[in-house]
Short mmCIF file of C-alpha atoms in Angstrom, two decimals:
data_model
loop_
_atom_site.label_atom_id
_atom_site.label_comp_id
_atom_site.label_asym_id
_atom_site.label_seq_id
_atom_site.Cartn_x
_atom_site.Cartn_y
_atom_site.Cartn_z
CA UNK P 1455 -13.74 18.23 6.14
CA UNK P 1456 -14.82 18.13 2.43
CA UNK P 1457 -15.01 14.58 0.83
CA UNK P 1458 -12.28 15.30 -1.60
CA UNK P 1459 -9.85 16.09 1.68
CA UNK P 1460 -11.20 13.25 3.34
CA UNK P 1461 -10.10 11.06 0.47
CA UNK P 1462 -7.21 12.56 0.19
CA UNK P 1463 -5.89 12.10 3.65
CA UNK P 1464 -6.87 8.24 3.30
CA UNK P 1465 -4.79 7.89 0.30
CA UNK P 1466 -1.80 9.20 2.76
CA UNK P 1467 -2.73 7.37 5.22
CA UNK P 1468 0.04 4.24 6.77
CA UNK P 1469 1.16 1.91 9.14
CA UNK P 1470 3.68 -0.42 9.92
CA UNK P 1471 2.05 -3.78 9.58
CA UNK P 1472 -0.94 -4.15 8.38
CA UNK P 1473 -3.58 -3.12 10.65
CA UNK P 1474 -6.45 -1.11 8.20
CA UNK P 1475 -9.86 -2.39 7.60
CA UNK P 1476 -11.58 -1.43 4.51
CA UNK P 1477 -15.49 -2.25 3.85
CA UNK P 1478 -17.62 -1.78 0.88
CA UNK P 1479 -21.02 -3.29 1.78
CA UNK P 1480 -24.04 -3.22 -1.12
CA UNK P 1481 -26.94 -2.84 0.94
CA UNK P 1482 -29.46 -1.65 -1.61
CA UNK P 1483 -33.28 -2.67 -0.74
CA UNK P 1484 -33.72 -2.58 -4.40
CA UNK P 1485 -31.10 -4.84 -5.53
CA UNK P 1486 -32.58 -8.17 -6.04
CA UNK P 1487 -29.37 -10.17 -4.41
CA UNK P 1488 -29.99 -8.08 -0.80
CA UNK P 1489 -33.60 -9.61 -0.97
CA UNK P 1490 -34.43 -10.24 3.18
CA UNK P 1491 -31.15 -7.91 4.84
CA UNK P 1492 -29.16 -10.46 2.75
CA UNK P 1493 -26.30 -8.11 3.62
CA UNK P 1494 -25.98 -9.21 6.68
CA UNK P 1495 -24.71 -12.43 5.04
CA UNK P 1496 -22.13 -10.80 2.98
CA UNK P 1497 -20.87 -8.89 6.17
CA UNK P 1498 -19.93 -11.61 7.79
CA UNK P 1499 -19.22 -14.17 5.53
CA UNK P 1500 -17.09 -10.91 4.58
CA UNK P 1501 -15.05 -10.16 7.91
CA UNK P 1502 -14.71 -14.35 8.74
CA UNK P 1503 -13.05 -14.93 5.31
CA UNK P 1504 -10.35 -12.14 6.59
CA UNK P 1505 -10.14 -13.38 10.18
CA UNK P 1506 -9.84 -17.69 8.98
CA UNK P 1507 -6.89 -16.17 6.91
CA UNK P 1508 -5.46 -14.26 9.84
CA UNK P 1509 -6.07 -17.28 12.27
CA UNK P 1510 -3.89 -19.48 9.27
CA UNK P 1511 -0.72 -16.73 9.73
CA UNK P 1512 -0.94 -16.89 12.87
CA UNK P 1513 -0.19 -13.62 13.91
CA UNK P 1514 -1.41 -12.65 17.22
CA UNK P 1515 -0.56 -8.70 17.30
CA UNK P 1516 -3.02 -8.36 13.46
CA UNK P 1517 -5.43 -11.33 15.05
CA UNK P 1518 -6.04 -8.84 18.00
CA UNK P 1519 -6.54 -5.79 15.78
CA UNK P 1520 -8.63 -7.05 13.61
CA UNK P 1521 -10.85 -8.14 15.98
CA UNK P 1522 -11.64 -5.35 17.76
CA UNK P 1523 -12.49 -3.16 14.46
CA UNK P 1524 -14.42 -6.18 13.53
CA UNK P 1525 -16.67 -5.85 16.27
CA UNK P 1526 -16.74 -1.66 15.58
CA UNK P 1527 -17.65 -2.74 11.87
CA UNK P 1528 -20.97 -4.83 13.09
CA UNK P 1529 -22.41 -2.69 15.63
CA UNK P 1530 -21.97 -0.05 13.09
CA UNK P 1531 -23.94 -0.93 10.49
CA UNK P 1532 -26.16 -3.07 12.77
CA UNK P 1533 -26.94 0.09 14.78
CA UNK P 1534 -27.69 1.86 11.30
CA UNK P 1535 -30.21 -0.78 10.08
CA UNK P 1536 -32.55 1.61 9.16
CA UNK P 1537 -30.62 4.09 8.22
CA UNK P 1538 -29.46 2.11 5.12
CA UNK P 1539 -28.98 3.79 1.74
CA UNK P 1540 -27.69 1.78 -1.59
CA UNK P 1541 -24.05 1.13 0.33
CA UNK P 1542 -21.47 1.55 3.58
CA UNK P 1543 -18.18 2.29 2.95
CA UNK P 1544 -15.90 1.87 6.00
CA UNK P 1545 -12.36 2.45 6.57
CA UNK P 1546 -10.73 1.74 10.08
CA UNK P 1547 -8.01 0.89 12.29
CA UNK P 1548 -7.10 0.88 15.45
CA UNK P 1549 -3.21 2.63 15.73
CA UNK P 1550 -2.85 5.63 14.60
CA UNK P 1551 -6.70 5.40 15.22
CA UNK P 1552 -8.70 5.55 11.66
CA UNK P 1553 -12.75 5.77 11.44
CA UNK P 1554 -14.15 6.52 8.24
CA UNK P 1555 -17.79 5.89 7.56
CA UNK P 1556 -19.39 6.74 4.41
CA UNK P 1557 -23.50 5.58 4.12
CA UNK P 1558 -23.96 6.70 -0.01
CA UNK P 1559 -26.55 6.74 -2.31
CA UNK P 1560 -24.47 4.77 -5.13
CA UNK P 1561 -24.09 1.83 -6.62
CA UNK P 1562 -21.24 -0.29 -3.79
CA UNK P 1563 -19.80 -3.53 -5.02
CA UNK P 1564 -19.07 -5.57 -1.54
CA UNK P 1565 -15.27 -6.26 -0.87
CA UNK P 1566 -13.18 -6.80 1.97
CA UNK P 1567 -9.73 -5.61 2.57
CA UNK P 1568 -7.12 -5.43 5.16
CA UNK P 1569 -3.70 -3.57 4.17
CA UNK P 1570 -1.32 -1.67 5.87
CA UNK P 1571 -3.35 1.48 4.01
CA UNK P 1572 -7.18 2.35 3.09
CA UNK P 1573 -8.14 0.68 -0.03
CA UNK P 1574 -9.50 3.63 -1.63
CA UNK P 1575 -9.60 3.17 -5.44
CA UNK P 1576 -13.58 1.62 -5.71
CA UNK P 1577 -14.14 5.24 -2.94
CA UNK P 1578 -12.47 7.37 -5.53
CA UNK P 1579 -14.25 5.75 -8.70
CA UNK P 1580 -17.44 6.43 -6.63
CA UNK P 1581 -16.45 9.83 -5.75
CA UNK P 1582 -15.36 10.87 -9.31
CA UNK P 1583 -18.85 9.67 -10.79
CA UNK P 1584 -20.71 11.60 -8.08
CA UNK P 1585 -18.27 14.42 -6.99
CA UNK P 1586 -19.06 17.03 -4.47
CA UNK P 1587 -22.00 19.11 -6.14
CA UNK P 1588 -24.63 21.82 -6.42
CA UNK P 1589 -27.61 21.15 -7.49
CA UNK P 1590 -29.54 24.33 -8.05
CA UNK P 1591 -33.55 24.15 -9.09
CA UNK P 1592 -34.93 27.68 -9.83
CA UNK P 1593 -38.65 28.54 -10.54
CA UNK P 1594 -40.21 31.96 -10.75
CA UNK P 1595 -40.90 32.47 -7.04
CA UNK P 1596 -38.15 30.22 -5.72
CA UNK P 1597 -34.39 28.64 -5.95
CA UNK P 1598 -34.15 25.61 -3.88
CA UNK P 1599 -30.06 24.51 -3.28
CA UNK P 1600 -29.31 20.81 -3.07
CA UNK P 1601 -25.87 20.62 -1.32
CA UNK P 1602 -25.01 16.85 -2.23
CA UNK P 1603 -21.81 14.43 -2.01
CA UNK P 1604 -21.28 10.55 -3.18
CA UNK P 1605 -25.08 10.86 -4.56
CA UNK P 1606 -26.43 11.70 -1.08
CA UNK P 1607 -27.93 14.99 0.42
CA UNK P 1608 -25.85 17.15 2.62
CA UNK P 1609 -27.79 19.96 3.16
CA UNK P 1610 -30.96 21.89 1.82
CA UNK P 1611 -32.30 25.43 1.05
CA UNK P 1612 -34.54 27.10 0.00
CA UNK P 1613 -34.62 31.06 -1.20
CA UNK P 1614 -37.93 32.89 -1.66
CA UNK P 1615 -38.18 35.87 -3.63
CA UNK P 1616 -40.65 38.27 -2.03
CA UNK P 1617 -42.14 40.59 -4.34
CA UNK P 1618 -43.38 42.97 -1.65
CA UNK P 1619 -39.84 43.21 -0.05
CA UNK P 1620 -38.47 43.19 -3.35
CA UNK P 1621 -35.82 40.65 -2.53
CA UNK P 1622 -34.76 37.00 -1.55
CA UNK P 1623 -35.34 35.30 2.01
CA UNK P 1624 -33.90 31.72 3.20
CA UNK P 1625 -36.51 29.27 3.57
CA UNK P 1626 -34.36 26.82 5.47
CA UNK P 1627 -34.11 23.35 5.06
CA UNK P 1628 -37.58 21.80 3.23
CA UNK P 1629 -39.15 18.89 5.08
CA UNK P 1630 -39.70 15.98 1.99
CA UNK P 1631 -43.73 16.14 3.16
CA UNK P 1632 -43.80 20.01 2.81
CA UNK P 1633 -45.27 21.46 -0.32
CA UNK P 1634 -43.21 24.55 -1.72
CA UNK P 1635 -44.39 27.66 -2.32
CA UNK P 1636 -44.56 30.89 -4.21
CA UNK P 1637 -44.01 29.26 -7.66
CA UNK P 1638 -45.93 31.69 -9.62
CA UNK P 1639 -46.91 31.50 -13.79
CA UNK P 1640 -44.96 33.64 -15.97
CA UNK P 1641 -47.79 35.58 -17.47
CA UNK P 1642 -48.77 36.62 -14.00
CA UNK P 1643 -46.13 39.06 -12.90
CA UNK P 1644 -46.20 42.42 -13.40
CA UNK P 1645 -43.26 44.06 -15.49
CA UNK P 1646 -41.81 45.27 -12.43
CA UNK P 1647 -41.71 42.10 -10.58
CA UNK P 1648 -40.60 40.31 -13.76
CA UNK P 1649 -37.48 43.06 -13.31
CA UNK P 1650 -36.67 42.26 -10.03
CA UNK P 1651 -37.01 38.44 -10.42
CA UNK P 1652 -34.23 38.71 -12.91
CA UNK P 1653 -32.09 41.49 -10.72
CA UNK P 1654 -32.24 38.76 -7.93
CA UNK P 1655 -31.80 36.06 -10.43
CA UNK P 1656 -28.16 37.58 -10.25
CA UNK P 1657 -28.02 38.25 -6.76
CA UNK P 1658 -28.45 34.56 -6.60
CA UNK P 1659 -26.38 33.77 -8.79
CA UNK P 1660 -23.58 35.45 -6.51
CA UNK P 1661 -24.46 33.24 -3.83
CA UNK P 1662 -23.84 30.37 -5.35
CA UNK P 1663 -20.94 31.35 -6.30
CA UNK P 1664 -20.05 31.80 -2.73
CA UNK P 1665 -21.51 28.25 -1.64
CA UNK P 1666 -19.52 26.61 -4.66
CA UNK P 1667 -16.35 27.79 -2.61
CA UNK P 1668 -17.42 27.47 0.77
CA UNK P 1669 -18.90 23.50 0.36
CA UNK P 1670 -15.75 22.59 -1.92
CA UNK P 1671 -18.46 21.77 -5.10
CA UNK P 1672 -16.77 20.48 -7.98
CA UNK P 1673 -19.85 20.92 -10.19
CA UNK P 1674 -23.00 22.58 -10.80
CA UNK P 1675 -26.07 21.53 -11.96
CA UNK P 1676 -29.04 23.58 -12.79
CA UNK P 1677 -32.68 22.03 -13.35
CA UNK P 1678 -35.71 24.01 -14.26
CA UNK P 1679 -38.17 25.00 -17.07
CA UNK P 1680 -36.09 25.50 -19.93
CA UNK P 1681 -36.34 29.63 -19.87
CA UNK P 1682 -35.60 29.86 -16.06
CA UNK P 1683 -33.09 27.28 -16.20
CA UNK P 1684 -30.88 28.67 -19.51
CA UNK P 1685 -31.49 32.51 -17.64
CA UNK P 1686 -30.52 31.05 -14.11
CA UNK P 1687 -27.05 29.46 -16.12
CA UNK P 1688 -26.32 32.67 -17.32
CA UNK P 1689 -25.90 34.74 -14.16
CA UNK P 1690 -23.08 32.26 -12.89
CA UNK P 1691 -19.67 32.83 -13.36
CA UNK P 1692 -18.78 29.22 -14.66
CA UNK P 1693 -20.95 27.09 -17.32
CA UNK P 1694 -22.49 24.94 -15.12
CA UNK P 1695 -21.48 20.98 -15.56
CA UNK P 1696 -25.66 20.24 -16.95
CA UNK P 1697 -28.43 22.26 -17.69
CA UNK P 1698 -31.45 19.81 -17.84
CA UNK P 1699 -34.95 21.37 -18.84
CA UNK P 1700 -37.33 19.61 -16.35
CA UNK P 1701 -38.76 21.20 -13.53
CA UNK P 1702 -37.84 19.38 -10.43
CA UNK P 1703 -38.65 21.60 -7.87
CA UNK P 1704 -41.59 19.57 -5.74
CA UNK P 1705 -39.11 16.43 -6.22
CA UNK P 1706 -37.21 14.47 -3.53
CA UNK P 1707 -34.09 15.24 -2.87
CA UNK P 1708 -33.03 11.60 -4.38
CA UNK P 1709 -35.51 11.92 -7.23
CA UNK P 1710 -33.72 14.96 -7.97
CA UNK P 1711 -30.28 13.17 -7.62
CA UNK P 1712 -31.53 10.47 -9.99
CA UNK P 1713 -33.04 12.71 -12.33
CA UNK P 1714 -29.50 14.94 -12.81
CA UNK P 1715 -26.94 12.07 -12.08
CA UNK P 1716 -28.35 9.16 -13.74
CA UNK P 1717 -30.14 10.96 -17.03
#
């Protein structure tokens, strides 16, 4: 399910007493205030403010429910320790059964919430400033596809144009500590490779178009020397949302995230 469906079926989401538990943890290393796992702290400092407030109403039936997600919430993020990006957004509950984790590479401000519906308007802020999105990096022997969501990598490829085939084969998904390859220097292909670079330029172009439907992107963003990159925009059937002149193609994926989201 897309993120933009996901959010959507939160926002309908009810039930009859309150009984949903909504987390947004910051638990970015490079935040000075989550010096030492400090989030930890906020977690449950978090949950026990809800649960002395429970305990005061004394209402046995949310007492119990809360509880149990409670314990759900800590082992989750506990068991993902090391898995940690810049936040955790959780939703849950326990009848009709609701678990909705979201580990993002954005800016979280912590907040704890328990309503009779998903508290979903920091999720949607979040998602609108980092929407579903394609982030395509094209070079003159290569386009490498960033498939991202919430500022975080979904998927990866990589498409190779082979000059003695004459046309385009998938990499795959690029391992960070690989080095790419076949990014060759404008002034070293021959007319007729220079040709088909640009015929598969469009081909690609086509294919993106495709992946734009079939991964639900809102945007896309192309990044790459300023010739490849304005020839790469044109061959798409929609003005992509940025076209940034910076060749990015031996970045990170989140260096490349950083460089197009946060420019």
């Amino acid at each position: 399910m897309s993120l933009s469906k996901e959010l959507q079926t939160l926002k309908e989401y009810r039930c009859d007493d309150r009984c949903v538990l909504s987390v947004y943890l910051n638990t970015n290393p490079g935040d000075p205030e989550q010096l030492n796992g400090a989030w930890r702290i906020h977690l449950k400092s978090g949950l026990k403010r809800i649960d002395e407030y429970l305990t005061a109403s004394n209402d046995e039936k949310e007492m119990k429910a809360f509880n149990e997600l409670r314990k759900k919430v800590e082992k989750e993020v506990e068991d993902n320790k090391n898995d940690l990006s810049k936040g955790v957004v959780i939703f849950a509950a326990a009848d009709p059964e609701l678990w909705s984790v979201h580990y993002v590479q954005v800016p979280v401000k912590t907040s704890f919430h328990w309503e009779d519906h998903p508290v979903t308007e920091e999720m949607e802020y979040m998602y609108k400033a980092y929407p579903e999105a394609g982030i395509i990096l094209p070079s003159f022997g290569e386009v490498r596809i960033l498939d991202t969501a919430m500022g975080a990598v979904i998927d990866e490829a990589t498409y190779v144009f082979d000059p003695n085939l004459e046309g385009w084969g998938k990499k795959g998904k690029k391992d960070e500590n690989e080095t790419l390859t076949g990014s060759t220097r404008d002034d070293a292909i021959e007319p007729r490779l220079r040709e088909n670079l640009q015929r598969f330029y469009k081909g690609m172009g086509e294919i993106i178009g495709k992946l734009k439907k079939e991964r639900g992107w809102q945007e896309i963003h192309v990044s790459g020397e300023a010739d490849l990159a304005n020839a790469f925009a044109e061959t798409l059937r929609e003005k992509p949302a940025s076209c940034i002149y910076k060749n990015l193609n031996n970045s990170k994926p989140n260096d490349v995230i950083h460089q197009v989201f946060e420019k």
